[in-house]
PDB file of C-alpha atoms in Angstrom:
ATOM      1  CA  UNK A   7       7.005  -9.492  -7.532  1.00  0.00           C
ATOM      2  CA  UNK A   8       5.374  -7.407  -4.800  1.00  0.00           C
ATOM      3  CA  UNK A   9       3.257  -8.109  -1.859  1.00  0.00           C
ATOM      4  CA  UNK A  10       0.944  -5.984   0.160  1.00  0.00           C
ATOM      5  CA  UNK A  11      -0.851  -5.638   2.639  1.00  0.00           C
ATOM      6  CA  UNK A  12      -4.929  -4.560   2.422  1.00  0.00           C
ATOM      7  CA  UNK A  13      -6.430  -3.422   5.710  1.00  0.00           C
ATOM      8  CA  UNK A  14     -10.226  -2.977   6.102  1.00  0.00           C
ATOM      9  CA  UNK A  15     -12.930  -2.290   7.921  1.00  0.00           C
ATOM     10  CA  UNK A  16     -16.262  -1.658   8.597  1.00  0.00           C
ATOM     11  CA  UNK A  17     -17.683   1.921   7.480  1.00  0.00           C
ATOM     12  CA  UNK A  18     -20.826   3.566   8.607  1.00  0.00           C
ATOM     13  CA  UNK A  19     -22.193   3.000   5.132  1.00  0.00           C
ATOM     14  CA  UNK A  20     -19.291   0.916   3.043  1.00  0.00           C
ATOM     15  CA  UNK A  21     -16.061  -0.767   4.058  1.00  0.00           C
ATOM     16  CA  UNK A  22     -12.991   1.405   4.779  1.00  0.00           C
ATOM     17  CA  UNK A  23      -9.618   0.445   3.267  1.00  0.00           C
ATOM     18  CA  UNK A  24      -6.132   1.434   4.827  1.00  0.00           C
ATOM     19  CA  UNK A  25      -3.726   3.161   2.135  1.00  0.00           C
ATOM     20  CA  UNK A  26      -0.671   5.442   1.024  1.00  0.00           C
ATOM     21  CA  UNK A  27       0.085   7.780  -0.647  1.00  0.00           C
ATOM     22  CA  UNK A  28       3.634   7.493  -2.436  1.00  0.00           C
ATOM     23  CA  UNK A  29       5.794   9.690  -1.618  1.00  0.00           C
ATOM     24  CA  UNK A  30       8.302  11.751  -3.392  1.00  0.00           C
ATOM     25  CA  UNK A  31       8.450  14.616  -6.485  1.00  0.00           C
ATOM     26  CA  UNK A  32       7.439  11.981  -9.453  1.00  0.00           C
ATOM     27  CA  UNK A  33       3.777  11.235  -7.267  1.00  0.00           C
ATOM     28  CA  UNK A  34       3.052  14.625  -5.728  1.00  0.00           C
ATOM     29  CA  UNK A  35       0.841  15.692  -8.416  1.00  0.00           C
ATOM     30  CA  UNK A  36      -0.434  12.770  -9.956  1.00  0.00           C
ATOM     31  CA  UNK A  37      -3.757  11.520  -9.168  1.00  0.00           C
ATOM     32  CA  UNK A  38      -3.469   8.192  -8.755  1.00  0.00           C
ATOM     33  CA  UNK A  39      -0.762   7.957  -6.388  1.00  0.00           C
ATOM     34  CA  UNK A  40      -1.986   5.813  -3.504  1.00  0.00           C
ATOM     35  CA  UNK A  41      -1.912   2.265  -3.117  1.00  0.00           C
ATOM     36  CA  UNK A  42      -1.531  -0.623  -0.745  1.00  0.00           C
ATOM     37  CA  UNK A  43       1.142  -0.701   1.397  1.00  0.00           C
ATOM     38  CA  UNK A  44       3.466  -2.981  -0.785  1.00  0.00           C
ATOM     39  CA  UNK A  45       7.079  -4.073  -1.415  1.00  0.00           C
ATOM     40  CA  UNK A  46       9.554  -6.035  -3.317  1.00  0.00           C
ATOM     41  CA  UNK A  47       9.663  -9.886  -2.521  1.00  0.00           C
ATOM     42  CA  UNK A  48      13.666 -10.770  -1.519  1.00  0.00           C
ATOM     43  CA  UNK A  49      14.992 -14.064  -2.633  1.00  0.00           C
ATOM     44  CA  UNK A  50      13.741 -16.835  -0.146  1.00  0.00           C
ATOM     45  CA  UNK A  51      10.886 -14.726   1.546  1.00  0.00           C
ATOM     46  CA  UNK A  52       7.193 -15.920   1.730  1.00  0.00           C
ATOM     47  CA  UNK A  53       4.856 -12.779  -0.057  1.00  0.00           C
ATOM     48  CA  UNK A  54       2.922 -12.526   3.357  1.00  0.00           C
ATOM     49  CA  UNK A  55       5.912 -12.273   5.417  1.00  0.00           C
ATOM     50  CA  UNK A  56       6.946  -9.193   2.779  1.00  0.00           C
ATOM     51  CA  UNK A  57       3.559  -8.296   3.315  1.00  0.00           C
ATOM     52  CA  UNK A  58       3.701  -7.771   6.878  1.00  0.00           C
ATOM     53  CA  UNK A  59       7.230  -6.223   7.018  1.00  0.00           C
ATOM     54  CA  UNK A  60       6.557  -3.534   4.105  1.00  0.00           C
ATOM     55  CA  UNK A  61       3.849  -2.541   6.037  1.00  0.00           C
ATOM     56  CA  UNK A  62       6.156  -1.560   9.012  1.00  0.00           C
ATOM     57  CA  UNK A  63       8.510  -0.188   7.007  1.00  0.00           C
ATOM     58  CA  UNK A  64       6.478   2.024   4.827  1.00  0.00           C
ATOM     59  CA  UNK A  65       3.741   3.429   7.730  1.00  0.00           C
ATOM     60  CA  UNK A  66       6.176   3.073  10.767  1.00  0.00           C
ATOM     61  CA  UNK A  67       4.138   0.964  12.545  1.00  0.00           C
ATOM     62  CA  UNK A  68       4.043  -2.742  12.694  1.00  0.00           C
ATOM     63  CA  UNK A  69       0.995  -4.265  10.951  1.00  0.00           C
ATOM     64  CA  UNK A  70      -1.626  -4.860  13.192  1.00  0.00           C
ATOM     65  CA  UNK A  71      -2.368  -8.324  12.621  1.00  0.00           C
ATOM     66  CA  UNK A  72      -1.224 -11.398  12.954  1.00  0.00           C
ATOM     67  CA  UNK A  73      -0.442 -13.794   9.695  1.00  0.00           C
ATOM     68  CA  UNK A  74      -3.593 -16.163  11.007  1.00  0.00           C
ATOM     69  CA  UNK A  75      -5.626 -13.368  10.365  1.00  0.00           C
ATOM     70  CA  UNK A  76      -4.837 -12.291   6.850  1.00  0.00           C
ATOM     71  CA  UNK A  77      -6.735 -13.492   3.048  1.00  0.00           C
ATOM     72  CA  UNK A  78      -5.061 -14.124   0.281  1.00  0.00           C
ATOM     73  CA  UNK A  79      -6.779 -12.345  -2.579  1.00  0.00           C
ATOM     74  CA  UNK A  80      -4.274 -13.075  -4.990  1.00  0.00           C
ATOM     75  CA  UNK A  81      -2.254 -11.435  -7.902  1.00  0.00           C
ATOM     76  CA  UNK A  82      -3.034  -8.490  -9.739  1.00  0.00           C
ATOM     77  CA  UNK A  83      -0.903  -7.139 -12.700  1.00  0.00           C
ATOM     78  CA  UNK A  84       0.126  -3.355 -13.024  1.00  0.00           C
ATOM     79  CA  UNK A  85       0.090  -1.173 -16.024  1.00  0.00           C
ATOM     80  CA  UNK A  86       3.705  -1.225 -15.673  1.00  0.00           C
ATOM     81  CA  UNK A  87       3.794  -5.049 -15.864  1.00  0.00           C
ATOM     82  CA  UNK A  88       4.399  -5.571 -12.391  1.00  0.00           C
ATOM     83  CA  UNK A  89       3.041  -8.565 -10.230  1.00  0.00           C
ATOM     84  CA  UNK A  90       1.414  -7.015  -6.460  1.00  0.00           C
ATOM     85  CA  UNK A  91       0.311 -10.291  -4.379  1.00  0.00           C
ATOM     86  CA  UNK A  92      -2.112  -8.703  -1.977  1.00  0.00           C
ATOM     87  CA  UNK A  93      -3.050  -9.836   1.224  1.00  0.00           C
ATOM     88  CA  UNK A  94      -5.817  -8.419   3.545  1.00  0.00           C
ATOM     89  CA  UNK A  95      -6.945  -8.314   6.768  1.00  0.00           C
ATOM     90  CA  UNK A  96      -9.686  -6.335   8.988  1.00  0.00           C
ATOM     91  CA  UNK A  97      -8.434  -3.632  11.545  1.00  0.00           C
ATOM     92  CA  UNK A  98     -11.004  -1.882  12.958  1.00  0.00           C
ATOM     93  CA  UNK A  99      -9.328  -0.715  16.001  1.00  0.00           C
ATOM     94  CA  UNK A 100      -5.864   0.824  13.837  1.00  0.00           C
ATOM     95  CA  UNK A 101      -5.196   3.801  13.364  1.00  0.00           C
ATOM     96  CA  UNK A 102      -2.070   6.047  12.274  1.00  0.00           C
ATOM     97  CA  UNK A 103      -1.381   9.501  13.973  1.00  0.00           C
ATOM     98  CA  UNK A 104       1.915   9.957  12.243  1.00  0.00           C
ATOM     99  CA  UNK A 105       3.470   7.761   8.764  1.00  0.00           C
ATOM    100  CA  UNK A 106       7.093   7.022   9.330  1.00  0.00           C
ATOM    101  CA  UNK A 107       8.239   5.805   6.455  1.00  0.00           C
ATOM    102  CA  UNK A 108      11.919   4.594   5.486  1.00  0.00           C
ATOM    103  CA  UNK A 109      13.523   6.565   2.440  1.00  0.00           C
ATOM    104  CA  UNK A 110      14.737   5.690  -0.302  1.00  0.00           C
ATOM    105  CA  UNK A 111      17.856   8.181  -2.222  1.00  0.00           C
ATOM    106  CA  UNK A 112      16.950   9.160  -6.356  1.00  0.00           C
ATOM    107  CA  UNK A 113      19.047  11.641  -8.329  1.00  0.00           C
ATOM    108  CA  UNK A 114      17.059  14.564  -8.517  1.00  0.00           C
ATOM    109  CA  UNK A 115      16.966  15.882 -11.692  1.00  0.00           C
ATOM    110  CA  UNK A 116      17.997  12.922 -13.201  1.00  0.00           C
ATOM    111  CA  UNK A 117      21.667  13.194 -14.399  1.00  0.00           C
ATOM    112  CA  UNK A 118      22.440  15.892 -12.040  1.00  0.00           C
ATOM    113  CA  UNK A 119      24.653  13.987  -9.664  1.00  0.00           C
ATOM    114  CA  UNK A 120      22.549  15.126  -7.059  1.00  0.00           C
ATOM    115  CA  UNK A 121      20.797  12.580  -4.287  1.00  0.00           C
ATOM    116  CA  UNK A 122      18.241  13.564  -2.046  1.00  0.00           C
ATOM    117  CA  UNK A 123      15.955  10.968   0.405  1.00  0.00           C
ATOM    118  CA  UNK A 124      12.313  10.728  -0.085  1.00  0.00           C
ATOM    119  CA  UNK A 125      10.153   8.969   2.131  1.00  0.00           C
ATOM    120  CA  UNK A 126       8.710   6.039   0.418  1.00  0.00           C
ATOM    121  CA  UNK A 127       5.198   7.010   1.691  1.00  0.00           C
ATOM    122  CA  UNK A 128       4.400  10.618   2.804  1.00  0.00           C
ATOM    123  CA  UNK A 129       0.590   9.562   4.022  1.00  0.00           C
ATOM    124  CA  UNK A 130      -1.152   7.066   4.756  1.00  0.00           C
ATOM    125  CA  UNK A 131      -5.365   6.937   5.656  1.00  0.00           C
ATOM    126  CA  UNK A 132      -8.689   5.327   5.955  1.00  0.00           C
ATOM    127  CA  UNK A 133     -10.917   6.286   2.916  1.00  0.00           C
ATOM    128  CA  UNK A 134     -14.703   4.609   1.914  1.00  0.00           C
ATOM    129  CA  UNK A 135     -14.009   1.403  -0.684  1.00  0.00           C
ATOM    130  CA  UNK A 136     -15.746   3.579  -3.483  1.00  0.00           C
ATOM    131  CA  UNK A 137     -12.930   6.607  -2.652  1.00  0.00           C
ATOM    132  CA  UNK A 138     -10.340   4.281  -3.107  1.00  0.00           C
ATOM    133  CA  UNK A 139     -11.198   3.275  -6.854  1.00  0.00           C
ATOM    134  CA  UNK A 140     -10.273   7.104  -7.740  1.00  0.00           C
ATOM    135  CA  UNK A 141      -6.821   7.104  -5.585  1.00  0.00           C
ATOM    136  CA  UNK A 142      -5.331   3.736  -5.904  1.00  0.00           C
ATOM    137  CA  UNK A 143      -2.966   3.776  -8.932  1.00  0.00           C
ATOM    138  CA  UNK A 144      -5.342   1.332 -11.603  1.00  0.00           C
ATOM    139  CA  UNK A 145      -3.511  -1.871 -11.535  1.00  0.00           C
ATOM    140  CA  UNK A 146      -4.297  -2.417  -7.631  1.00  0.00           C
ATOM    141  CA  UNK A 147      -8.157  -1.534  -8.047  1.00  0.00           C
ATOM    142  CA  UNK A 148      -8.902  -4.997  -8.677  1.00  0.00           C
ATOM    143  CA  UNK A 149      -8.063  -6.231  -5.221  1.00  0.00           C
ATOM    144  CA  UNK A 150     -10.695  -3.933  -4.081  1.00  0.00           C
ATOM    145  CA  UNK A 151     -13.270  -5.863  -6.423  1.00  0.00           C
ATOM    146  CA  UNK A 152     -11.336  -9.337  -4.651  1.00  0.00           C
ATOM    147  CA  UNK A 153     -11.643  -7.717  -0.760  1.00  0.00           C
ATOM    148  CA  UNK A 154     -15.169  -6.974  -1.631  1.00  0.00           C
ATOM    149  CA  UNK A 155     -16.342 -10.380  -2.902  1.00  0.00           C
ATOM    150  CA  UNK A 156     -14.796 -11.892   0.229  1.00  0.00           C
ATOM    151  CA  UNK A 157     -16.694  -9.674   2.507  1.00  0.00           C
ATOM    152  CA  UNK A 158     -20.124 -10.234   0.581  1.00  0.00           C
TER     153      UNK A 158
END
């Protein structure tokens, strides 16, 4: 399982959600290749404490809340069958001049032998709720539908 991180805001017209895009050759042209700040849970940790340190990891920068201040708006299922606990939190004062992200080393081309590093995360932005629906990869779009009920 995964857990994330879902920052928002207050738009002129909408809310504003926080996200990345993935980094790396197998996202760069795909469409849906942004999501919520997210990692693997390790054995013994607490989802919102992954949460909170995938965050820093993946945008450089620590998260910008404290755990008081975050929702729980569940778990939401992938396409590829993976669990994402999501966890949000409004942030209307953040903002990111640079991402930062940590790497992570894949074989490129596959079977080559060959190891490069690839930033997990190669951007990472505000967009309106509505623009996130198109960019988030599909299985995460239904925390946006969770976010929005809460903020209703």
């Amino acid at each position: 399982m995964s857990a994330g991180l879902l920052l928002h805001r207050a738009g002129p017209a909408e809310p504003e959600v926080f996200v990345a895009h993935m980094g790396g050759p197998f996202w760069r042209s795909r469409p849906r290749a942004w999501s919520i700040p997210k990692g693997v849970v390790e054995d013994g940790e607490e989802p919102l404490a992954t949460a909170m340190r995938e965050f820093g990891e993946e945008i450089g920068e620590p998260a910008p809340v404290s755990a008081h201040d975050v929702t729980d708006l569940g778990e939401f299922r992938q396409a590829s069958g993976k669990r994402v606990r999501v966890f949000a939190a409004s942030a209307p004062d953040f903002d990111v001049v640079e991402v930062r992200s940590n790497t992570v080393r894949l074989e490129l081309p596959r079977g080559s032998g060959k190891f490069v590093d690839v930033p997990e995360i190669d951007d990472a932005r505000w967009v309106l709720l509505t623009e996130a629906r198109e960019l988030l990869v599909a299985g995460q779009v239904a925390a946006l539908d969770a976010l929005l009920d809460r903020l209703v």
